[in-house]
XYZ file of C-alpha atoms in Angstrom:
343
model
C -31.273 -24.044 -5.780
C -29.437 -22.487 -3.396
C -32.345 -20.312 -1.964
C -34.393 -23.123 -2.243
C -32.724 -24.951 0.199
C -32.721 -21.967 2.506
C -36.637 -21.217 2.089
C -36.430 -25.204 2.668
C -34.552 -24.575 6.374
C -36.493 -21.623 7.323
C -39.799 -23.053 6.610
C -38.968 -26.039 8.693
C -37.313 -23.813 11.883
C -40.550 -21.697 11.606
C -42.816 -24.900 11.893
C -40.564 -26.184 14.445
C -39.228 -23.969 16.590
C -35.336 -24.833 16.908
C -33.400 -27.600 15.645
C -29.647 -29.141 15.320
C -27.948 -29.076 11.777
C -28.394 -32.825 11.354
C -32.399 -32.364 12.427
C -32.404 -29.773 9.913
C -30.806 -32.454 7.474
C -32.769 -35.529 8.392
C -35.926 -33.585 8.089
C -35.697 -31.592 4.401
C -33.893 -34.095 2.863
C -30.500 -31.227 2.149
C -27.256 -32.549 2.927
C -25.472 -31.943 6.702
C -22.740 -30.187 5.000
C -24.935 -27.824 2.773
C -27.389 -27.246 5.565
C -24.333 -26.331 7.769
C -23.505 -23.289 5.307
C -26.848 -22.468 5.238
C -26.980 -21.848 8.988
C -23.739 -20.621 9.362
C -24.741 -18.236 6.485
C -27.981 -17.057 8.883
C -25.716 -16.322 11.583
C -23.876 -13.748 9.969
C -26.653 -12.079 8.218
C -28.718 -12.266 12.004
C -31.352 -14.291 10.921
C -30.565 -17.042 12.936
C -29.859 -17.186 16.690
C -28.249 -20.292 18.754
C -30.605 -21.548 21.348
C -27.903 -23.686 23.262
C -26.986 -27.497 23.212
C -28.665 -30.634 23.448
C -27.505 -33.979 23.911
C -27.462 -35.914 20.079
C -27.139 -39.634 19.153
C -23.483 -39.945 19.148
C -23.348 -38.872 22.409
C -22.080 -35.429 22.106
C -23.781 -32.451 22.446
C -25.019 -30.640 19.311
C -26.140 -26.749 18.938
C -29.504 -25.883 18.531
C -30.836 -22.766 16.496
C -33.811 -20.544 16.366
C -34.821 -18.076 14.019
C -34.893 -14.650 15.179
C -38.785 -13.419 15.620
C -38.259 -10.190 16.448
C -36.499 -8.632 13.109
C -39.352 -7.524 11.867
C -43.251 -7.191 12.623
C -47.140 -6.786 10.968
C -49.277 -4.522 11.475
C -52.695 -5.080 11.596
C -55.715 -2.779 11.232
C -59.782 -3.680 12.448
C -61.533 -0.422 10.778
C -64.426 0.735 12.435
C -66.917 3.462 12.527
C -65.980 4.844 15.860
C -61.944 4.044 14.969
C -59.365 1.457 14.393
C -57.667 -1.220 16.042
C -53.677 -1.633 15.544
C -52.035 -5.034 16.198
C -48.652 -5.720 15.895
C -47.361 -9.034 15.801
C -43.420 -10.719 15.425
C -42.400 -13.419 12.868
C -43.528 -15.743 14.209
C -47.482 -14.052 14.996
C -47.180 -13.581 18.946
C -48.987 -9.947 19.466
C -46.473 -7.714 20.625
C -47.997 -4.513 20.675
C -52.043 -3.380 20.599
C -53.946 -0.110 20.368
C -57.473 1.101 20.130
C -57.195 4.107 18.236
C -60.355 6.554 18.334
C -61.260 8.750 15.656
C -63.901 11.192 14.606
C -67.096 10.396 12.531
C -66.656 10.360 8.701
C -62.318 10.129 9.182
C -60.191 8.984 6.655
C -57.214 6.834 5.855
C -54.286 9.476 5.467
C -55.946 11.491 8.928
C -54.069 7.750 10.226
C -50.864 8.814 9.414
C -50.086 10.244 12.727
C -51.624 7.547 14.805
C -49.324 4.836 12.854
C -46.279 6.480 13.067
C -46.797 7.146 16.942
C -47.752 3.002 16.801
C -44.788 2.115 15.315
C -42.092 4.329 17.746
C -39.903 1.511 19.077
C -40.684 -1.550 17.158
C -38.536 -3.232 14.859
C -39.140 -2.891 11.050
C -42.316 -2.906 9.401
C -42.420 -5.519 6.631
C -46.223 -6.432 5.854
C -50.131 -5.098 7.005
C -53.536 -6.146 7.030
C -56.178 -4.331 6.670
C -60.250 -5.813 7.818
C -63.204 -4.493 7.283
C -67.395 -4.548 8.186
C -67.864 -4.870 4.518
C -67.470 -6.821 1.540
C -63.998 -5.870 0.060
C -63.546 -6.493 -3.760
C -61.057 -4.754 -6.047
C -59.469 -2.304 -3.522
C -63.007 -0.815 -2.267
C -65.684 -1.731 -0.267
C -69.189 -2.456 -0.912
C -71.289 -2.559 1.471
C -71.035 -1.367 5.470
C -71.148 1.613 7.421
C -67.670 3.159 6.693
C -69.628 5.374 3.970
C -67.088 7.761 3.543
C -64.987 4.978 2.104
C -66.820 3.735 -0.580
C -66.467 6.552 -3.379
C -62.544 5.793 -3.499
C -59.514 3.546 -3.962
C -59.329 1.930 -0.257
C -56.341 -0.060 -1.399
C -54.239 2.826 -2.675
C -54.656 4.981 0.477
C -53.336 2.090 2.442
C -50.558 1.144 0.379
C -49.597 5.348 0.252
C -50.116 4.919 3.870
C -48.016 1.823 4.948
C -45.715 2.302 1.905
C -46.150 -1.609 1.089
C -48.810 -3.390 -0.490
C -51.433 -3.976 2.359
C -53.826 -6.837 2.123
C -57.449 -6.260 2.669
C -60.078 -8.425 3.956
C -63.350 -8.243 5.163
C -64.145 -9.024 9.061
C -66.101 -12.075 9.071
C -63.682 -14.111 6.623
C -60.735 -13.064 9.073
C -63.053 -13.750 12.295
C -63.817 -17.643 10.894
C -60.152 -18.196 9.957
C -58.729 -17.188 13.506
C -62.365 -19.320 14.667
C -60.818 -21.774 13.336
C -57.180 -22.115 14.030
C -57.677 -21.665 17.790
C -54.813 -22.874 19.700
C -52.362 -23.203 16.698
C -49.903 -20.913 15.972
C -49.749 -18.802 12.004
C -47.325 -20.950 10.837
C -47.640 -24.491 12.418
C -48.132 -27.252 10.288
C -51.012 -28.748 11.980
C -54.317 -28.643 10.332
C -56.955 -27.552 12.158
C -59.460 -29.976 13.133
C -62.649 -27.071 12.589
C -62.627 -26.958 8.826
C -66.639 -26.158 7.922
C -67.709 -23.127 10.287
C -69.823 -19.800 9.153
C -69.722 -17.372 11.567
C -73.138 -14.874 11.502
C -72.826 -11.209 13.029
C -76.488 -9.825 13.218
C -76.095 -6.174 14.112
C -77.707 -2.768 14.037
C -74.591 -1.800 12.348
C -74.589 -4.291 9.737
C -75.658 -8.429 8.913
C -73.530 -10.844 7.251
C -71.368 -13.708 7.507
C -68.262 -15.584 7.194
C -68.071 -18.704 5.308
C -65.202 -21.320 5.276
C -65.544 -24.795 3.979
C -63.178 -27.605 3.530
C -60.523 -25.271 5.310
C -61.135 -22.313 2.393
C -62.517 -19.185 2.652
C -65.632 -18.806 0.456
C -66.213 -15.404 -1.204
C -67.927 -15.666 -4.173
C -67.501 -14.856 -7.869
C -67.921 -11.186 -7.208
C -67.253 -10.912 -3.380
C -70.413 -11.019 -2.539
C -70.681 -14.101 -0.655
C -71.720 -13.466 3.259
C -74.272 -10.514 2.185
C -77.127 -13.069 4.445
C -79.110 -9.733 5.355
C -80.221 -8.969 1.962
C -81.418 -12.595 1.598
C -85.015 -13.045 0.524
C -88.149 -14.180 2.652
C -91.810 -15.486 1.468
C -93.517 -12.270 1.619
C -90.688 -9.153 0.115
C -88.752 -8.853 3.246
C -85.088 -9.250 3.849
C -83.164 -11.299 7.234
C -82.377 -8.099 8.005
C -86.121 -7.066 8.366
C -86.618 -10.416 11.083
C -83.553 -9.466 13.275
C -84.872 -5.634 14.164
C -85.282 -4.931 17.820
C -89.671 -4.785 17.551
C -89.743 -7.914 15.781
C -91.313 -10.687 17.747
C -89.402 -13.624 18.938
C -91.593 -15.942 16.751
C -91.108 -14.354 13.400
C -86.990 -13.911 14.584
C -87.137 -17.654 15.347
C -88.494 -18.521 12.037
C -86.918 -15.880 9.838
C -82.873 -17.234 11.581
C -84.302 -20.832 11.115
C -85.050 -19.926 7.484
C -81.311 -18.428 6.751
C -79.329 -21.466 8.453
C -81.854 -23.795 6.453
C -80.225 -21.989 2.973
C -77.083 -21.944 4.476
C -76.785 -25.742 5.482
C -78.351 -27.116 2.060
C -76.038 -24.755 0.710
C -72.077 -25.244 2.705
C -73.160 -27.652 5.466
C -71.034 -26.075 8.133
C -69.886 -27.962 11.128
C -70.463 -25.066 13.809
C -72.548 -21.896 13.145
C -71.471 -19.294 15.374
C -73.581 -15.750 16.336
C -72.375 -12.437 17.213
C -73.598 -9.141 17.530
C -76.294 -7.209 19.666
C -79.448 -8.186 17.427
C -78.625 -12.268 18.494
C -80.879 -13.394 21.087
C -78.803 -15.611 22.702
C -82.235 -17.047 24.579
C -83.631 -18.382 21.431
C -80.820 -20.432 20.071
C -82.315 -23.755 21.451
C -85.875 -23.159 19.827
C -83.910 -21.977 16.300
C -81.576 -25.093 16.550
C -85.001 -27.464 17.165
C -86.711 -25.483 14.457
C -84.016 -26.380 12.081
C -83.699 -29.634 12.673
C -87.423 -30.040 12.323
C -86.869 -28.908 9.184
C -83.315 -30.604 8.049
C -83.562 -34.269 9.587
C -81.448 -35.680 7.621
C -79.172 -38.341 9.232
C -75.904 -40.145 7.429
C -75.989 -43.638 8.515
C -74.664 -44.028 11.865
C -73.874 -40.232 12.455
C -75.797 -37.424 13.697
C -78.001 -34.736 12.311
C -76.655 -32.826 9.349
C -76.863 -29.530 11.041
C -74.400 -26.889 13.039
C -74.199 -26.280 16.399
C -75.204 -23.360 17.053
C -72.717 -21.151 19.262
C -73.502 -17.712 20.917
C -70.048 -15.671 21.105
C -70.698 -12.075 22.541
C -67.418 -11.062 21.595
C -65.560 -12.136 18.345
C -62.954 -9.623 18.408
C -60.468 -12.069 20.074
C -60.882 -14.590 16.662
C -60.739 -11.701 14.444
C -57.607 -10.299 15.939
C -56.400 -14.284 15.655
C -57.224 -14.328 12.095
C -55.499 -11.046 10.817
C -52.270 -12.076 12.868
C -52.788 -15.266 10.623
C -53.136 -13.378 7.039
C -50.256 -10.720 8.206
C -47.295 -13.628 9.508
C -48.250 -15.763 6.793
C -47.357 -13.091 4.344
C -44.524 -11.455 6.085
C -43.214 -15.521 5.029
C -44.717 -15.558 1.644
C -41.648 -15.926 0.217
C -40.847 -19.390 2.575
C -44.584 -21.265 2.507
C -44.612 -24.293 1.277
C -48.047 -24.890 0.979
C -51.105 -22.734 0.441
C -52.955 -20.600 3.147
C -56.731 -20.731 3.713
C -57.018 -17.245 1.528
């Protein structure tokens, strides 16, 4: 019971910001004099910090307190073929530190020992990582992508040897639609985010897929698989990933993209459909989002058409980076949520 009640306060300081003792009381229902322990108990350990006075009801002036952010950090990791990306974030997910590491072609996880340990010189302990991907993740490898020297071994056991701590992995376009949609709110406010139904498309030289999330969950798919939208199928034995190649002419690319969000709006409905990569042609958006609603007219009594708008983003590093901050401070508080997480 007793750390039940403390999860209780630090759940509530970490949604909230700071707080007196009888704020703390009012609003998780512990009484003043057992939430007065509890903080006092948080002082001594450090955990807490007093963030001065405020006036209270009875007219005297009460003491506020904080929890301290910056006990601990994440670390997060964007693999890619030319290197990886380390972010490190506090408690409570503000970025603190960030790093473009290169590497050479073909490199591997333990050649990143160096490179972490020079990452982590002067920040305060390590306590969970993330780990994302250009490919579907599933079991501790990877299945599809461009990292090819990665997919003959255990992934997930080089990074936990690595980081010494179980690291989560995740693949890019999931992470990407999760920090899509959580723009503006921080990892652990309460709020819910008012962009629940978005798949985010990345048509690329390098690779083709997507991110799914509907209803405010993630979708991957009995076997992970969910998001593979260049190997879908089109009339005539060719692939999406056939349509989007540089010599293909805008006509086909119109009607092969038109094609894949018809499937994928009969299929998840998303609110918002956003594009990224260097095989989008930004130019043709308008014509693909006419084309589809040709196509899909349907209308719900007094509302619009059923299908996304259709967003060109150039860069989606800065939602990516958003969403792996997300996975990494919600875990490094695992042990405090109260409710579920959109993984």
């Amino acid at each position: 019971m007793r750390q039940c009640n403390c999860n209780l306060v630090k759940w509530f300081l970490l949604s909230n910001g700071s707080a007196t003792k009888p704020e703390i009381a009012e609003a998780t229902g512990i009484s003043l004099m057992t939430v007065g322990k509890i903080v006092n108990a948080m002082l001594e350990e450090g955990t807490l910090l007093r963030s001065g006075l405020r006036e209270s009801g009875l007219g005297r002036r009460a003491e506020r307190f904080e929890l301290d952010g910056n006990r601990s950090c994440s670390v997060s990791l964007r693999f890619r073929g030319v290197g990886v990306d380390f972010v490190a974030a506090n408690e409570f997910g503000a970025v603190v530190r960030e790093e473009f590491m290169p590497m050479p072609e073909g490199y591997l996880v333990a050649e990143l020992a160096p490179k972490l340990a020079g990452f982590l010189d002067g920040l305060p302990p390590m306590r969970t990582a993330v780990a994302g991907f250009p490919a579907a993740v599933f079991g501790g490898r990877l299945h599809s992508g461009g990292l090819r020297q990665f997919r003959q071994m255990d992934v997930q056991r080089e990074l936990n040897a690595l980081f010494g701590i179980p690291v989560w992995m995740g693949r890019d376009l999931n992470l990407a639609t999760v920090g899509y949609s959580r723009r503006g709110l921080a990892p652990m406010a309460l709020e819910t985010p008012e962009l629940q139904d978005i798949t985010c498309f990345l048509l690329d030289p390098a690779g083709h897929g997507a991110g799914c999330m509907a209803g405010g969950r993630v979708l991957r798919g009995a076997d992970f698989f969910a998001g593979e939208v260049g190997r879908m199928p089109l009339p005539g034995g060719r692939c999406i990933r056939d349509l989007v190649a540089d010599d293909v002419p805008d006509e086909e690319y119109i009607a092969g993209v038109a094609y894949l969000l018809g499937a994928v709006t009969c299929t998840v409905n998303p609110r918002i459909a956003i594009f990224s990569g260097r095989s989008v042609r930004p130019a043709l958006l308008p014509e693909i989002d006419r084309r589809l609603r040709q196509r899909i007219g349907f209308h719900w009594e007094g509302e619009g058409n059923v299908c996304p708008e259709l967003v060109w983003e150039p860069d989606i590093w800065p939602f990516y980076r958003a969403g792996m901050v997300y996975r990494a401070t919600r875990r490094l508080h695992s042990g405090v949520q109260m409710v579920d997480d959109v993984f």
